[in-house]
Amino acid sequence: MSILCVGSVALDSVETPFGKAERVLGGSAVFFTAAASVFSPVRVVGVVGDDYPLDELAFLEARGADLSGIEKGRGESFFWAGRYHYDLNTRDTLETRLGVFADFQPKIPDAFRDSRHVFLGNIDPTLQHKVLDQVDAPEVVACDTMNYWISDSRKELLSLLERVDILMVNDAEARQLADEPNLLKASRWIRDRGPGIVVVKKGEHGAILFADGWAFFAPGYPLEVVFDPTGAGDAFAGGFMGHVARTDSLAAEDLRRAMIFGSAMGSYSVENFSVDRFKTLQEQEIYDRVREFREMTAFEFRMEERHA
Amino acid sequence: MSILCVGSVALDSVETPFGKAERVLGGSAVFFTAAASVFSPVRVVGVVGDDYPLDELAFLEARGADLSGIEKGRGESFFWAGRYHYDLNTRDTLETRLGVFADFQPKIPDAFRDSRHVFLGNIDPTLQHKVLDQVDAPEVVACDTMNYWISDSRKELLSLLERVDILMVNDAEARQLADEPNLLKASRWIRDRGPGIVVVKKGEHGAILFADGWAFFAPGYPLEVVFDPTGAGDAFAGGFMGHVARTDSLAAEDLRRAMIFGSAMGSYSVENFSVDRFKTLQEQEIYDRVREFREMTAFEFRMEERHA
């Protein structure tokens, strides 16, 4: 199953305690696609300026990503520069230049309109609506958003949620959206407004999926070196949706595995700058990490203990 | 196996968004014992003033806790007053009066000296040393500490670690102790100084156990209402050590289960003020929650997926 992915295709300049990368591949659509394309073909829609090194995206095409939906605009590509603090949990944005992204009006190519799986990266909810309007019969729509849209485009976002199956946000965004500090209550509030599934990403603390009457928790993988946290949430979304599309199933058992594959891809993402880790990532490494996740969380429960 | 527990026996006045409790049972030894005594007998050493409602501890004795090591001093009991913020993740300390606890010199009764399992609650590391000096042949020593001792009694704490098997601290304390933001590296630094096992408590984000070549992650239980977070870490330690003592084993499989039983007891602790939830807690409820933890984290990994 191909996934339609709409989001930013950007250039990032990143400083971490471990080094510096200048004008490297970034943006939600790029991180998502780098992770998702391991599992399923991805159809990418976005916009870049005339300064974008499109040839560097060739490794995604080699894995089955269709980049024909990336428009070339006149001007500069979306540019973000940031510096991470010593503990890598906080960062300062040094510069944001929207460039051609400021006037982005997603146009879904005819060949992409039959997509049944859709990932709406973090863009204006009005545009997210317009993307869905151009898809014939979307069956599984996953969506990301951020604090800015939650406060400033609340009405549009709430009406969008009625068309969304899986909302993927971080814990602060879930709390802000529901105006509720308790995550369990916040996720119920959100689920009452459309998305049957809410995935809350908590960075180093892992991720929780809330669904109808059940929840699933994936831990953060304890890495010795977090090299660059940029894009980890989008890589998580890519691993998750890639697995959802591959299995073409929203059954609980498949969603549990999707959470773990998402966590594995998020954890690999931060091992190098940009999407560099995905260029060398071997399938076996993914399965090895999934197995480690199981070893980190599995325990036996013996009923005879009750009477010990 | 009986556990020797040395720590504070206090009175707490607590305000949360859900209500207020005045001068209720508190202190690390009380929360620890309330949770641990479900699994193993506990021998408690501490000190109270002449204002302490010792009869309210009777429910612990009924479950096999031996309170004969609680000294009665002249003066006031250790008193703490605090107010939790709206999101319950932060709190203000309104008042701390050490009372008789200021001059606490733990005396281990003769009948307790053969204890093989020891829990050293968060007190001056010099006193924690003196406790161990009075135990014949401690085999499994677990220890808690806090930022104050880490900075101001560092030398004593580091020499104590050589005598400790399991260090149980929160993530900020682990990072401070090792002066290292990365938890995996911090836990290795600590493990190199004595404790073969480091348990890092992360509140609502769960807990991680680091041991030789493996790690285990227990999620935070997603509660609809966190009524009063006070003592959750000590209740976690109680469930963990209670299970360790009951199984008399530090095998990986038993430690994994201990993490889950600790998490279950921590999650029940916050459902009411003080140790009130433990007064009514039924064995079946504990096993139900352990089963929920498994449902929240278990996933199947099918090798055939590799070639899907």
XYZ file of C-alpha atoms in Angstrom:
616
model
C 0.000 0.000 0.000
C 1.383 3.381 -0.987
C 1.221 6.200 1.534
C 0.549 9.761 0.448
C 2.741 12.061 2.540
C 2.330 15.843 2.498
C 4.691 18.006 4.511
C 7.753 20.184 4.533
C 10.834 19.470 2.446
C 13.449 21.638 4.073
C 17.091 22.428 4.628
C 18.304 22.359 8.225
C 21.399 23.761 9.869
C 21.851 21.980 13.158
C 24.306 22.330 16.012
C 24.512 19.677 18.713
C 27.154 19.045 21.367
C 28.589 16.520 18.897
C 28.995 18.679 15.838
C 27.455 20.841 13.199
C 25.632 20.174 9.946
C 24.950 22.946 7.429
C 21.978 23.016 5.047
C 21.288 19.283 5.240
C 18.115 17.451 4.205
C 15.266 18.088 6.613
C 11.544 18.649 6.908
C 8.697 16.432 8.089
C 8.078 14.848 4.689
C 11.731 13.916 4.279
C 12.117 12.288 7.704
C 8.746 10.564 7.361
C 9.593 9.204 3.930
C 13.087 8.072 4.907
C 11.539 5.885 7.625
C 8.282 4.837 5.958
C 9.783 3.836 2.602
C 11.577 0.943 4.296
C 8.148 -0.644 4.749
C 5.877 0.781 2.039
C 6.069 2.932 -1.086
C 5.564 6.628 -0.314
C 4.160 9.350 -2.569
C 5.579 12.679 -1.496
C 3.940 16.067 -1.980
C 5.802 19.212 -0.987
C 7.593 22.244 -2.324
C 11.243 23.216 -2.625
C 13.021 26.319 -3.896
C 15.573 26.482 -6.670
C 18.366 26.001 -4.102
C 17.338 22.458 -3.133
C 19.761 19.580 -3.756
C 17.095 17.263 -5.162
C 19.722 14.728 -6.202
C 20.346 14.036 -2.517
C 16.817 12.609 -2.307
C 17.741 9.930 -4.838
C 18.255 7.354 -2.082
C 14.535 7.676 -1.271
C 13.547 7.052 -4.882
C 15.759 3.989 -4.913
C 13.617 2.641 -2.070
C 10.339 3.235 -3.834
C 9.457 6.813 -2.914
C 7.712 8.725 -5.687
C 8.932 12.321 -5.503
C 6.986 13.566 -8.541
C 4.688 15.527 -6.234
C 7.488 17.805 -5.041
C 6.965 21.171 -6.739
C 9.874 23.376 -7.620
C 9.082 26.943 -6.679
C 11.030 30.068 -7.424
C 13.040 31.278 -4.494
C 14.482 29.779 -1.375
C 13.600 26.421 0.227
C 12.198 26.253 3.753
C 15.216 26.745 6.014
C 15.519 26.036 9.734
C 18.545 26.531 11.946
C 18.705 25.348 15.533
C 21.082 24.621 18.345
C 20.544 21.835 20.872
C 21.545 22.248 24.493
C 23.925 20.009 26.347
C 21.220 17.545 27.451
C 19.654 17.464 23.938
C 16.177 17.796 25.437
C 15.910 21.495 24.694
C 16.897 23.548 21.691
C 16.958 27.132 20.486
C 15.658 28.008 17.057
C 18.273 30.310 15.563
C 16.498 31.064 12.309
C 13.415 30.091 10.318
C 12.924 31.227 6.726
C 9.755 29.869 5.122
C 10.783 30.728 1.565
C 8.581 29.022 -1.036
C 6.861 27.070 1.757
C 5.054 30.287 2.786
C 2.786 30.033 -0.265
C 2.596 26.230 -0.393
C -0.704 25.063 -1.877
C -0.496 21.276 -1.993
C -1.522 19.897 -5.388
C -2.025 16.155 -5.343
C -0.960 14.633 -8.686
C -3.668 12.589 -10.396
C -1.587 9.447 -9.983
C -1.604 9.942 -6.166
C -5.341 10.517 -5.719
C -6.189 6.863 -5.208
C -4.009 6.721 -2.071
C -5.791 4.946 0.773
C -3.174 5.792 3.417
C -2.449 9.454 4.014
C 0.009 11.218 6.319
C -0.621 14.913 6.839
C 2.608 16.423 8.140
C 2.528 19.480 10.370
C 1.177 22.238 8.087
C -1.756 24.706 8.242
C -4.938 22.689 8.977
C -6.661 24.542 6.139
C -4.109 23.009 3.756
C -4.477 19.622 5.413
C -8.215 19.886 4.629
C -7.394 20.723 1.009
C -5.144 17.687 0.722
C -7.947 15.388 1.838
C -10.328 17.103 -0.594
C -8.041 15.935 -3.411
C -7.893 12.281 -2.355
C -10.594 9.990 -3.787
C -11.279 7.743 -0.826
C -8.787 8.081 2.020
C -9.170 5.179 4.433
C -6.457 5.736 7.039
C -5.586 9.385 7.625
C -2.819 10.188 10.108
C -2.126 13.771 11.056
C 0.462 15.803 12.936
C 0.073 19.378 14.157
C 1.767 21.873 16.494
C 1.154 24.497 19.182
C 0.794 27.331 16.664
C -2.143 25.731 14.788
C -3.720 24.513 18.022
C -3.994 28.066 19.321
C -4.339 30.096 16.114
C -6.280 27.775 13.769
C -8.275 25.903 16.367
C -11.569 25.873 14.476
C -9.994 24.523 11.282
C -8.025 21.953 13.248
C -11.088 20.707 15.121
C -13.051 20.267 11.904
C -10.040 18.480 10.402
C -9.990 16.020 13.322
C -13.386 14.720 12.158
C -11.628 13.479 9.022
C -8.599 12.010 10.819
C -8.151 8.421 12.018
C -4.818 8.734 13.816
C -3.627 11.927 15.488
C 0.120 11.868 16.199
C 1.259 14.672 18.511
C 3.636 15.180 21.383
C 2.430 15.257 24.985
C 2.454 19.062 25.274
C 0.370 19.350 22.097
C -2.151 16.747 23.303
C -2.547 18.622 26.580
C -2.857 21.978 24.841
C -5.384 20.711 22.314
C -7.648 19.240 24.993
C -6.829 21.919 27.589
C -6.344 19.050 30.024
C -3.120 18.102 31.860
C -4.072 14.431 32.318
C -2.969 12.538 29.185
C -5.580 9.814 29.489
C -8.381 12.391 29.701
C -6.788 14.524 26.978
C -6.606 11.551 24.624
C -10.257 10.729 25.290
C -11.222 14.338 24.572
C -9.374 14.127 21.264
C -10.801 10.721 20.394
C -14.313 12.079 21.005
C -13.640 14.596 18.214
C -12.807 12.111 15.468
C -9.499 10.239 15.582
C -10.144 6.747 16.897
C -6.449 6.469 17.649
C -4.242 9.018 19.393
C -0.488 8.478 19.448
C 1.319 10.660 21.966
C 5.061 11.033 21.329
C 7.165 11.769 24.404
C 10.688 11.881 22.989
C 13.157 10.048 25.222
C 10.224 8.828 27.344
C 8.719 6.828 24.489
C 5.233 6.952 23.034
C 1.714 5.892 24.028
C -1.104 4.838 21.762
C -4.632 5.374 23.071
C -7.475 3.556 21.338
C -10.955 2.374 22.219
C -10.596 0.711 25.622
C -6.902 -0.012 25.381
C -3.494 1.641 25.375
C -0.045 0.583 24.286
C 3.235 1.921 25.543
C 6.552 1.884 23.652
C 9.606 2.947 25.642
C 12.242 5.337 24.433
C 15.239 3.329 23.308
C 18.121 4.116 25.678
C 20.852 5.351 23.366
C 24.378 6.014 24.508
C 24.702 8.896 22.072
C 21.794 10.957 20.824
C 23.565 12.682 17.992
C 20.795 14.880 16.585
C 17.156 14.690 17.766
C 15.797 16.642 14.763
C 13.091 14.729 12.902
C 12.779 11.845 15.368
C 9.021 12.397 15.698
C 8.541 12.327 11.925
C 10.725 9.229 11.611
C 8.580 7.636 14.319
C 5.457 8.544 12.320
C 7.093 7.104 9.198
C 7.915 3.775 10.828
C 4.430 3.637 12.335
C 2.519 4.481 9.157
C 4.872 2.428 6.995
C 3.968 -0.594 9.062
C 0.254 0.283 9.073
C 0.262 0.541 5.276
C 2.299 -2.624 4.803
C -0.076 -4.682 6.950
C -3.110 -2.683 5.723
C -4.590 -3.252 9.164
C -5.655 -1.240 12.191
C -6.072 -4.363 14.325
C -4.691 -3.909 17.838
C -1.914 -6.448 17.315
C -0.741 -4.657 14.176
C -0.927 -1.223 15.808
C 1.222 -2.519 18.690
C 3.877 -3.632 16.240
C 3.536 -0.328 14.359
C 4.360 1.497 17.620
C 7.514 -0.559 18.026
C 8.611 -0.143 14.407
C 7.971 3.585 14.778
C 10.074 3.660 17.942
C 12.866 1.735 16.241
C 12.939 4.193 13.328
C 12.797 7.187 15.683
C 15.718 5.793 17.656
C 17.813 5.226 14.525
C 16.971 8.704 13.247
C 18.793 10.427 16.120
C 21.985 8.415 15.653
C 23.251 10.805 12.984
C 22.551 14.207 11.463
C 19.638 14.698 9.073
C 18.386 11.440 7.497
C 21.939 10.138 7.180
C 21.383 7.094 9.398
C 18.643 5.835 7.081
C 21.027 5.798 4.135
C 23.011 2.932 5.623
C 20.349 1.307 7.793
C 20.010 -2.401 7.098
C 16.762 -4.305 7.430
C 18.419 -6.652 9.893
C 19.273 -3.710 12.172
C 15.616 -2.744 12.346
C 14.578 -6.244 13.354
C 17.417 -6.437 15.862
C 16.175 -3.264 17.513
C 12.585 -4.480 17.529
C 13.820 -7.584 19.315
C 15.648 -5.371 21.827
C 12.417 -3.480 22.459
C 10.772 -6.762 23.287
C 13.583 -7.742 25.637
C 13.285 -4.341 27.335
C 9.586 -4.733 28.065
C 8.623 -8.399 28.179
C 7.982 -10.151 31.468
C 6.402 -13.400 32.470
C 3.466 -13.373 34.786
C 3.035 -16.626 36.646
C -0.310 -17.195 38.235
C 1.291 -19.449 40.847
C 2.979 -16.341 42.216
C -0.404 -15.342 43.544
C -0.110 -18.002 46.177
C 3.599 -17.869 46.852
C 12.360 -12.988 53.641
C 12.021 -9.999 55.940
C 13.201 -6.624 54.684
C 14.877 -4.152 57.004
C 13.615 -0.659 56.094
C 15.179 2.481 57.559
C 13.727 5.857 56.658
C 11.496 8.711 57.679
C 8.217 8.248 59.508
C 6.512 11.572 58.996
C 3.345 13.601 59.017
C 2.396 15.277 55.758
C -0.005 18.088 54.963
C -0.767 17.942 51.285
C -2.811 20.089 48.924
C -3.661 18.861 45.441
C -6.200 20.141 42.901
C -8.500 17.459 44.308
C -8.400 18.277 47.974
C -6.442 18.697 51.136
C -5.137 16.297 53.778
C -3.789 17.542 57.107
C -1.114 15.778 59.136
C -1.584 12.396 57.519
C 0.803 9.411 57.561
C 3.855 10.017 55.416
C 7.581 9.449 55.140
C 9.662 7.099 53.019
C 9.556 4.215 55.510
C 5.776 4.380 55.760
C 5.123 4.395 51.998
C 7.768 1.719 51.446
C 6.329 -0.527 54.145
C 2.724 -0.053 53.039
C 3.687 -1.383 49.593
C 6.357 -3.964 50.521
C 4.411 -5.645 53.320
C 1.914 -6.957 50.758
C 4.716 -9.229 49.522
C 7.133 -9.733 52.421
C 7.414 -8.999 56.130
C 9.078 -5.633 56.811
C 11.110 -4.556 59.842
C 10.855 -0.807 60.235
C 13.426 1.468 61.881
C 12.683 5.159 62.264
C 11.833 7.848 64.784
C 8.647 9.704 65.643
C 7.820 12.473 68.094
C 5.266 12.365 70.862
C 2.645 13.778 68.489
C 2.597 10.734 66.179
C -0.631 8.747 65.806
C 1.103 5.361 66.056
C -2.241 3.550 66.209
C -2.816 4.552 62.598
C 0.109 2.306 61.635
C -1.747 -0.719 63.004
C -2.850 -1.750 59.497
C 0.818 -2.296 58.652
C 1.337 -4.526 61.670
C -1.703 -6.533 60.656
C 0.104 -7.274 57.388
C 3.289 -8.450 59.021
C 5.282 -5.246 59.508
C 7.349 -5.186 62.699
C 7.295 -1.601 63.983
C 9.333 -2.272 67.144
C 12.285 -0.398 65.626
C 10.400 2.910 65.565
C 11.818 5.032 68.393
C 9.675 7.529 70.208
C 11.575 10.769 70.651
C 10.657 13.808 72.665
C 9.292 16.592 70.542
C 7.673 16.901 67.185
C 7.598 14.323 64.378
C 9.105 15.087 60.968
C 6.535 17.307 59.269
C 6.267 18.198 55.587
C 3.699 20.416 53.924
C 3.413 20.794 50.178
C 1.106 21.972 47.444
C 0.910 20.341 44.022
C 0.336 22.391 40.900
C -2.520 21.884 38.477
C -0.633 19.347 36.352
C 0.606 17.444 39.461
C 4.105 17.207 38.009
C 5.456 20.068 40.077
C 4.977 21.014 43.692
C 5.942 23.694 46.176
C 7.220 22.752 49.583
C 5.358 25.001 51.999
C 7.055 23.856 55.170
C 9.555 21.295 56.440
C 10.140 20.770 60.165
C 12.618 17.997 60.921
C 11.660 17.713 64.614
C 13.073 14.563 66.235
C 14.286 13.397 62.806
C 17.061 16.027 62.960
C 18.925 13.943 65.552
C 17.935 10.520 64.192
C 20.615 7.917 64.927
C 19.237 4.630 63.600
C 19.566 1.807 66.127
C 18.901 -1.588 64.620
C 17.209 -3.849 67.199
C 19.036 -7.138 67.833
C 16.133 -9.063 66.353
C 16.534 -7.190 63.052
C 20.286 -7.673 62.616
C 20.001 -10.924 60.698
C 18.087 -9.171 57.876
C 19.431 -10.180 54.465
C 17.371 -7.633 52.509
C 17.847 -3.985 53.421
C 16.196 -0.812 52.117
C 17.970 2.416 53.010
C 15.443 5.225 52.584
C 16.609 8.717 51.689
C 18.601 9.825 54.769
C 22.145 11.128 55.389
C 24.593 8.670 53.746
C 26.621 8.669 56.979
C 23.573 7.223 58.735
C 22.981 4.784 55.882
C 26.571 3.563 56.482
C 25.824 3.166 60.196
C 22.726 1.109 59.437
C 24.741 -1.342 57.339
C 27.385 -1.516 60.108
C 24.678 -2.905 62.396
C 23.466 -5.621 60.025
C 25.237 -9.009 60.307
C 25.392 -10.047 56.676
C 23.316 -7.898 54.329
C 22.931 -9.604 50.957
C 20.701 -7.303 48.955
C 21.027 -3.636 49.874
C 18.816 -1.126 48.060
C 19.323 2.567 48.603
C 17.600 5.847 47.802
C 19.153 9.305 48.015
C 18.465 12.898 46.931
C 20.044 16.022 45.405
C 21.082 17.425 48.787
C 23.244 14.403 49.707
C 24.589 14.094 46.169
C 26.015 17.609 46.308
C 26.768 18.049 50.017
C 27.754 14.522 51.161
C 29.223 13.272 47.933
C 32.216 11.511 49.448
C 30.114 9.589 51.986
C 27.573 8.714 49.331
C 30.216 7.395 46.928
C 31.738 5.171 49.610
C 28.240 3.973 50.502
C 27.624 2.966 46.886
C 30.369 0.344 47.239
C 28.114 -1.398 49.761
C 24.908 -1.051 47.739
C 23.451 -3.597 45.298
C 20.508 -1.594 43.963
C 20.458 2.178 43.718
C 16.936 3.555 43.266
C 16.855 7.223 42.293
C 14.943 9.516 39.961
C 16.330 10.586 36.603
C 17.504 14.012 37.782
C 19.364 12.401 40.688
C 21.030 9.825 38.441
C 22.196 12.579 36.096
C 23.412 14.752 38.975
C 25.268 11.898 40.650
C 27.136 10.949 37.481
C 27.333 14.534 36.147
C 26.154 13.105 32.838
C 22.917 13.969 30.993
C 22.719 10.652 29.114
C 20.883 8.160 31.355
C 22.550 5.097 29.873
C 26.008 6.544 30.479
C 24.981 7.867 33.906
C 23.749 4.434 34.962
C 26.995 2.842 33.791
C 28.980 5.413 35.776
C 26.955 4.540 38.873
C 27.202 0.808 38.260
C 30.991 1.121 38.008
C 30.947 2.457 41.587
C 29.229 -0.488 43.221
C 25.522 -1.057 42.615
C 25.143 -3.812 40.031
C 21.597 -2.609 39.468
C 20.395 0.950 38.974
C 16.667 1.662 38.945
C 15.785 5.091 37.566
C 12.320 6.322 38.520
C 10.741 8.787 36.099
C 7.323 9.441 37.659
C 4.549 9.456 35.068
C 7.100 8.296 32.465
C 7.743 5.000 34.228
C 10.999 3.468 35.416
C 14.055 1.841 33.855
C 16.281 -0.815 35.382
C 19.867 -0.929 34.159
C 21.912 -4.061 34.882
C 24.899 -5.831 33.386
C 24.266 -5.868 29.650
C 20.512 -5.445 29.804
C 17.798 -2.967 30.670
C 14.115 -3.226 31.488
C 11.490 -0.559 31.034
C 8.233 -0.294 32.990
C 5.773 2.337 31.741
C 3.927 4.765 33.953
C 0.390 3.511 34.407
C -1.942 5.996 32.692
C -4.314 7.022 35.465
C -7.394 9.114 34.887
C -6.949 10.810 38.236
C -3.637 11.229 40.006
C -4.967 12.204 43.379
C -1.745 12.725 45.348
C 1.717 11.883 43.958
C 3.406 12.018 47.387
C 5.258 8.803 48.205
C 4.846 7.138 44.817
C 8.601 6.585 44.495
C 8.793 4.934 47.911
C 5.747 2.791 47.149
C 7.471 1.764 43.903
C 10.581 0.837 45.911
C 8.387 -1.112 48.332
C 6.693 -3.131 45.612
C 10.046 -3.752 43.940
C 11.918 -4.817 47.081
C 8.916 -6.707 48.439
C 8.967 -8.826 45.309
C 12.770 -9.214 45.410
C 12.595 -10.436 48.997
C 9.657 -12.744 48.337
C 11.408 -14.446 45.441
C 14.832 -14.120 47.148
C 16.283 -13.740 43.682
C 18.108 -11.183 41.595
C 17.681 -13.195 38.408
C 16.748 -11.049 35.422
C 13.291 -12.603 35.105
C 12.526 -11.875 38.752
C 13.861 -8.322 38.546
C 11.613 -7.674 35.529
C 8.602 -8.762 37.524
C 9.804 -6.712 40.509
C 9.813 -3.617 38.256
C 6.200 -4.281 37.286
C 5.051 -4.967 40.847
C 6.837 -1.769 41.898
C 5.062 0.151 39.153
C 1.711 -1.313 40.154
C 2.205 -0.260 43.774
C 3.417 3.199 42.750
C 0.337 3.647 40.581
C -2.020 2.605 43.369
C -0.234 4.887 45.819
C -1.251 8.036 43.964
C -4.932 7.096 43.811
C -5.560 8.547 47.259
C -3.959 10.710 49.919
C -1.193 9.328 52.114
C -1.100 5.498 52.257
C -4.906 5.335 52.268
C -5.185 3.372 49.020
C -3.109 0.533 50.516
C -5.574 0.101 53.361
C -8.236 -1.204 51.012
C -6.070 -2.619 48.226
C -6.934 -6.221 47.433
C -4.425 -8.772 46.171
C -6.582 -9.331 43.109
C -6.331 -5.641 42.200
C -2.539 -5.876 42.187
C -2.565 -8.843 39.833
C -5.160 -7.170 37.634
C -2.888 -4.170 37.255
C 0.154 -6.339 36.547
C -1.870 -7.960 33.785
C -2.769 -4.511 32.444
C 0.922 -3.620 32.390
C 1.525 -6.669 30.262
C -1.288 -5.737 27.901
C 0.147 -2.232 27.616
C 3.583 -3.431 26.572
C 3.361 -6.888 24.991
C 3.645 -7.341 21.261
C 4.193 -10.275 18.976
C 7.106 -10.258 16.638
C 6.618 -12.472 13.635
C 9.721 -13.390 11.732
C 7.680 -13.831 8.564
C 7.133 -10.077 8.602
C 10.739 -9.741 7.562
C 9.812 -10.945 4.111
C 6.384 -9.393 3.775
